[in-house]
mmCIF file of C-alpha atoms in Angstrom:
data_model
loop_
_atom_site.group_PDB
_atom_site.id
_atom_site.type_symbol
_atom_site.label_atom_id
_atom_site.label_comp_id
_atom_site.label_asym_id
_atom_site.label_seq_id
_atom_site.Cartn_x
_atom_site.Cartn_y
_atom_site.Cartn_z
ATOM 1 C CA MET A 300 -81.293 -91.682 69.361
ATOM 2 C CA ASP A 301 -84.610 -92.818 67.909
ATOM 3 C CA TYR A 302 -83.524 -94.483 64.661
ATOM 4 C CA THR A 303 -87.105 -94.796 63.418
ATOM 5 C CA LYS A 304 -87.184 -90.981 63.269
ATOM 6 C CA VAL A 305 -83.798 -90.913 61.539
ATOM 7 C CA PHE A 306 -84.997 -93.393 58.896
ATOM 8 C CA GLU A 307 -88.088 -91.248 58.296
ATOM 9 C CA PHE A 308 -85.968 -88.086 58.037
ATOM 10 C CA VAL A 309 -83.588 -89.731 55.542
ATOM 11 C CA LYS A 310 -86.485 -91.024 53.439
ATOM 12 C CA GLU A 311 -88.114 -87.577 53.412
ATOM 13 C CA MET A 312 -84.887 -85.739 52.553
ATOM 14 C CA THR A 313 -83.927 -88.081 49.719
ATOM 15 C CA ALA A 314 -87.437 -87.841 48.268
ATOM 16 C CA GLN A 315 -87.358 -84.055 48.153
ATOM 17 C CA ASN A 316 -83.704 -83.123 47.591
ATOM 18 C CA GLY A 317 -83.969 -83.188 43.786
ATOM 19 C CA ARG A 318 -80.969 -85.424 43.154
ATOM 20 C CA PRO A 319 -81.462 -86.969 39.727
ATOM 21 C CA ASP A 320 -81.185 -90.747 39.466
ATOM 22 C CA ASN A 321 -79.578 -92.138 36.316
ATOM 23 C CA TYR A 322 -82.239 -94.824 36.100
ATOM 24 C CA SER A 323 -85.809 -95.083 37.359
ATOM 25 C CA PHE A 324 -85.002 -98.223 39.352
ATOM 26 C CA ARG A 325 -82.272 -96.480 41.369
ATOM 27 C CA SER A 326 -83.283 -95.188 44.767
ATOM 28 C CA ARG A 327 -81.012 -92.982 46.861
ATOM 29 C CA TYR A 328 -82.890 -94.050 49.989
ATOM 30 C CA GLU A 329 -82.324 -97.746 49.252
ATOM 31 C CA HIS A 330 -78.630 -97.018 48.590
ATOM 32 C CA ILE A 331 -78.358 -95.286 51.964
ATOM 33 C CA MET A 332 -80.037 -98.193 53.741
ATOM 34 C CA ARG A 333 -77.655 -100.688 52.112
ATOM 35 C CA VAL A 334 -74.665 -98.526 53.106
ATOM 36 C CA TYR A 335 -76.064 -98.413 56.655
ATOM 37 C CA ARG A 336 -76.290 -102.221 56.771
ATOM 38 C CA TRP A 337 -72.746 -102.574 55.393
ATOM 39 C CA ALA A 338 -71.491 -100.077 57.977
ATOM 40 C CA ILE A 339 -73.034 -102.091 60.821
ATOM 41 C CA LYS A 340 -71.420 -105.305 59.506
ATOM 42 C CA LEU A 341 -68.011 -103.649 59.112
ATOM 43 C CA GLN A 342 -68.202 -101.993 62.540
ATOM 44 C CA ALA A 343 -68.731 -105.413 64.112
ATOM 45 C CA LYS A 344 -65.337 -106.452 62.710
ATOM 46 C CA GLU A 345 -63.391 -103.178 62.834
ATOM 47 C CA GLY A 346 -64.770 -101.507 65.958
ATOM 48 C CA GLY A 347 -65.372 -97.804 66.397
ATOM 49 C CA ASP A 348 -68.281 -95.874 67.850
ATOM 50 C CA LEU A 349 -71.402 -97.603 66.535
ATOM 51 C CA GLU A 350 -73.633 -94.544 66.953
ATOM 52 C CA ILE A 351 -71.263 -92.299 64.990
ATOM 53 C CA ILE A 352 -70.907 -94.906 62.233
ATOM 54 C CA ALA A 353 -74.652 -95.588 62.005
ATOM 55 C CA LEU A 354 -75.658 -91.926 61.894
ATOM 56 C CA ALA A 355 -72.914 -90.962 59.422
ATOM 57 C CA ALA A 356 -73.934 -93.829 57.134
ATOM 58 C CA LEU A 357 -77.611 -92.895 57.338
ATOM 59 C CA LEU A 358 -77.035 -89.197 56.685
ATOM 60 C CA HIS A 359 -74.136 -89.343 54.207
ATOM 61 C CA ASP A 360 -76.237 -88.719 51.075
ATOM 62 C CA VAL A 361 -79.260 -86.736 52.307
ATOM 63 C CA GLY A 362 -78.299 -83.517 50.520
ATOM 64 C CA TRP A 363 -78.046 -82.430 46.921
ATOM 65 C CA ASP A 364 -77.290 -79.193 45.105
ATOM 66 C CA LYS A 365 -76.270 -78.726 41.468
ATOM 67 C CA GLU A 366 -73.768 -76.044 42.441
ATOM 68 C CA ARG A 367 -72.031 -77.699 45.423
ATOM 69 C CA PRO A 368 -70.623 -81.126 46.294
ATOM 70 C CA HIS A 369 -73.313 -83.331 47.787
ATOM 71 C CA GLU A 370 -71.109 -84.238 50.735
ATOM 72 C CA GLU A 371 -70.981 -80.565 51.837
ATOM 73 C CA VAL A 372 -74.737 -80.172 51.562
ATOM 74 C CA SER A 373 -75.336 -83.514 53.296
ATOM 75 C CA ALA A 374 -72.982 -82.598 56.156
ATOM 76 C CA GLU A 375 -74.786 -79.281 56.712
ATOM 77 C CA ILE A 376 -78.197 -80.962 56.752
ATOM 78 C CA ALA A 377 -76.938 -83.746 59.036
ATOM 79 C CA VAL A 378 -75.365 -81.364 61.548
ATOM 80 C CA GLU A 379 -78.492 -79.204 61.694
ATOM 81 C CA TYR A 380 -80.703 -82.266 62.139
ATOM 82 C CA LEU A 381 -78.529 -83.808 64.855
ATOM 83 C CA VAL A 382 -78.372 -80.503 66.776
ATOM 84 C CA GLU A 383 -82.188 -80.416 66.697
ATOM 85 C CA GLN A 384 -82.210 -84.007 68.022
ATOM 86 C CA GLY A 385 -79.968 -83.010 70.931
ATOM 87 C CA LEU A 386 -77.053 -85.291 70.111
ATOM 88 C CA ASP A 387 -73.747 -84.639 71.877
ATOM 89 C CA GLU A 388 -71.831 -81.788 70.189
ATOM 90 C CA ALA A 389 -68.570 -83.732 69.914
ATOM 91 C CA LYS A 390 -70.336 -86.622 68.163
ATOM 92 C CA ILE A 391 -72.105 -84.237 65.808
ATOM 93 C CA GLY A 392 -68.739 -82.775 64.804
ATOM 94 C CA ARG A 393 -67.288 -86.207 64.102
ATOM 95 C CA ILE A 394 -70.340 -87.275 62.085
ATOM 96 C CA GLY A 395 -70.243 -84.068 60.040
ATOM 97 C CA ASP A 396 -66.540 -84.619 59.336
ATOM 98 C CA ILE A 397 -67.142 -88.198 58.152
ATOM 99 C CA ILE A 398 -69.916 -87.067 55.816
ATOM 100 C CA LEU A 399 -67.663 -84.324 54.412
ATOM 101 C CA ARG A 400 -64.912 -86.872 53.721
ATOM 102 C CA HIS A 401 -66.911 -89.943 52.642
ATOM 103 C CA ASN A 402 -66.592 -89.292 48.922
ATOM 104 C CA ASP A 403 -62.794 -88.776 48.927
ATOM 105 C CA LYS A 404 -62.043 -92.489 48.608
ATOM 106 C CA ASP A 405 -58.512 -91.921 47.256
ATOM 107 C CA THR A 406 -57.309 -89.884 50.224
ATOM 108 C CA GLU A 407 -54.070 -90.887 51.894
ATOM 109 C CA GLU A 408 -54.896 -88.934 55.067
ATOM 110 C CA GLU A 409 -55.084 -90.605 58.463
ATOM 111 C CA LEU A 410 -58.766 -91.249 59.114
ATOM 112 C CA SER A 411 -60.689 -92.382 62.167
ATOM 113 C CA VAL A 412 -61.923 -95.972 62.189
ATOM 114 C CA GLU A 413 -65.472 -94.596 61.982
ATOM 115 C CA CYS A 414 -64.655 -92.669 58.797
ATOM 116 C CA ARG A 415 -62.888 -95.652 57.245
ATOM 117 C CA VAL A 416 -65.857 -97.922 57.996
ATOM 118 C CA VAL A 417 -68.377 -95.514 56.426
ATOM 119 C CA MET A 418 -66.183 -94.987 53.352
ATOM 120 C CA ASP A 419 -65.846 -98.752 52.850
ATOM 121 C CA ALA A 420 -69.573 -99.294 53.379
ATOM 122 C CA ASP A 421 -70.305 -96.729 50.657
ATOM 123 C CA LEU A 422 -67.770 -98.374 48.338
ATOM 124 C CA LEU A 423 -69.180 -101.866 48.906
ATOM 125 C CA ASP A 424 -72.700 -100.898 47.896
ATOM 126 C CA GLU A 425 -73.512 -101.915 44.343
ATOM 127 C CA VAL A 426 -70.468 -104.178 44.014
ATOM 128 C CA GLY A 427 -71.058 -107.891 43.587
ATOM 129 C CA ALA A 428 -74.533 -109.277 42.985
ATOM 130 C CA MET A 429 -75.917 -105.724 43.218
ATOM 131 C CA SER A 430 -73.691 -104.517 40.382
ATOM 132 C CA VAL A 431 -74.719 -107.454 38.181
ATOM 133 C CA LEU A 432 -78.363 -106.629 38.851
ATOM 134 C CA TRP A 433 -77.807 -102.906 38.262
ATOM 135 C CA ASP A 434 -75.950 -103.439 34.980
ATOM 136 C CA SER A 435 -78.576 -105.912 33.773
ATOM 137 C CA MET A 436 -81.457 -103.586 34.612
ATOM 138 C CA ALA A 437 -79.666 -100.611 33.046
ATOM 139 C CA THR A 438 -79.094 -102.579 29.855
ATOM 140 C CA ALA A 439 -82.762 -103.588 29.777
ATOM 141 C CA CYS A 440 -83.673 -99.871 29.795
ATOM 142 C CA GLU A 441 -81.618 -99.228 26.644
ATOM 143 C CA GLU A 442 -82.566 -99.714 23.027
ATOM 144 C CA GLU A 443 -81.828 -103.114 21.533
ATOM 145 C CA ALA A 444 -81.304 -104.712 24.928
ATOM 146 C CA SER A 445 -79.865 -108.215 24.860
ATOM 147 C CA TYR A 446 -78.198 -110.750 27.102
ATOM 148 C CA LYS A 447 -74.897 -110.224 25.310
ATOM 149 C CA LYS A 448 -75.141 -106.463 25.735
ATOM 150 C CA ALA A 449 -75.742 -106.973 29.461
ATOM 151 C CA TYR A 450 -72.825 -109.421 29.629
ATOM 152 C CA TYR A 451 -70.445 -106.891 28.066
ATOM 153 C CA ARG A 452 -71.651 -104.152 30.386
ATOM 154 C CA VAL A 453 -71.167 -106.331 33.494
ATOM 155 C CA LYS A 454 -67.728 -107.379 32.224
ATOM 156 C CA ASN A 455 -66.697 -103.767 31.582
ATOM 157 C CA TYR A 456 -67.736 -102.597 35.048
ATOM 158 C CA TYR A 457 -65.999 -105.618 36.576
ATOM 159 C CA ARG A 458 -62.790 -104.519 34.829
ATOM 160 C CA ILE A 459 -63.256 -100.898 35.963
ATOM 161 C CA ASN A 460 -64.004 -101.897 39.572
ATOM 162 C CA GLN A 461 -61.156 -104.403 40.028
ATOM 163 C CA PRO A 462 -58.484 -101.808 40.886
ATOM 164 C CA LYS A 463 -60.841 -99.913 43.218
ATOM 165 C CA ILE A 464 -60.005 -102.369 45.996
ATOM 166 C CA ARG A 465 -57.099 -100.004 46.716
ATOM 167 C CA ARG A 466 -59.721 -97.554 48.001
ATOM 168 C CA CYS A 467 -60.749 -99.882 50.833
ATOM 169 C CA LYS A 468 -59.653 -98.420 54.161
ATOM 170 C CA THR A 469 -60.255 -101.449 56.406
ATOM 171 C CA ALA A 470 -59.230 -105.110 56.379
ATOM 172 C CA ALA A 471 -62.888 -106.152 56.619
ATOM 173 C CA GLY A 472 -63.733 -103.866 53.689
ATOM 174 C CA ARG A 473 -60.962 -105.403 51.546
ATOM 175 C CA THR A 474 -62.150 -108.908 52.433
ATOM 176 C CA GLU A 475 -65.752 -108.097 51.479
ATOM 177 C CA TYR A 476 -64.705 -106.270 48.298
ATOM 178 C CA THR A 477 -62.659 -109.319 47.243
ATOM 179 C CA LYS A 478 -65.682 -111.584 47.867
ATOM 180 C CA ARG A 479 -67.963 -109.279 45.876
ATOM 181 C CA MET A 480 -65.560 -109.193 42.925
ATOM 182 C CA LYS A 481 -65.191 -112.995 43.042
ATOM 183 C CA CYS A 482 -68.995 -113.240 42.860
ATOM 184 C CA ILE A 483 -69.003 -111.166 39.650
ATOM 185 C CA GLU A 484 -66.116 -113.166 38.185
ATOM 186 C CA GLU A 485 -67.925 -116.455 38.797
ATOM 187 C CA PHE A 486 -71.141 -115.046 37.335
ATOM 188 C CA LEU A 487 -69.310 -113.876 34.193
ATOM 189 C CA ASN A 488 -67.628 -117.254 33.771
ATOM 190 C CA GLU A 489 -70.956 -119.057 34.020
ATOM 191 C CA LEU A 490 -72.668 -116.592 31.694
ATOM 192 C CA GLU A 491 -69.897 -116.990 29.110
ATOM 193 C CA ARG A 492 -70.487 -120.762 29.082
ATOM 194 C CA GLU A 493 -74.210 -120.209 28.545
ATOM 195 C CA LEU A 494 -74.047 -117.377 26.006
ATOM 196 C CA PHE A 495 -71.171 -118.309 23.706
#
């Protein structure tokens, strides 16, 4: 598989699919690329078919429709694209299934290692330093932005995200999630000393 072509396809699809971003600084393409990098790191520790994991991560968010779940639309687009690229039919089916399931992070179903890796990669994006940056930038876009307002936003999302570790499907994902949350905790502790 020529991944340069896949990257170009993903960039093109995310640019034209009409999915609204909450903030101007958010980029669906950049999110996908971070998920892809997380998936590669997790696969190195958890195993699984690297090609299936890489392609599922790259194509997991390419679709959007106001009337249907994005994972359904993304799976349809991914399957059609991979058929055109001549990928093995069995692999296409597995990739489509992962994309269909990637958003159901609370499932208790038995999942393939490939699916678990992609789900954890998606969960890990924007947790840790990325979430601090996101919350800070989002606060800066609001009226009456302040350091304290950003602090309270980061602290609130830290509290909300703490229990989400239960959604991690792999040991490597849980380890990374714990590290990311520790990063936020340390940042908040330091910021508290400087702000108050």
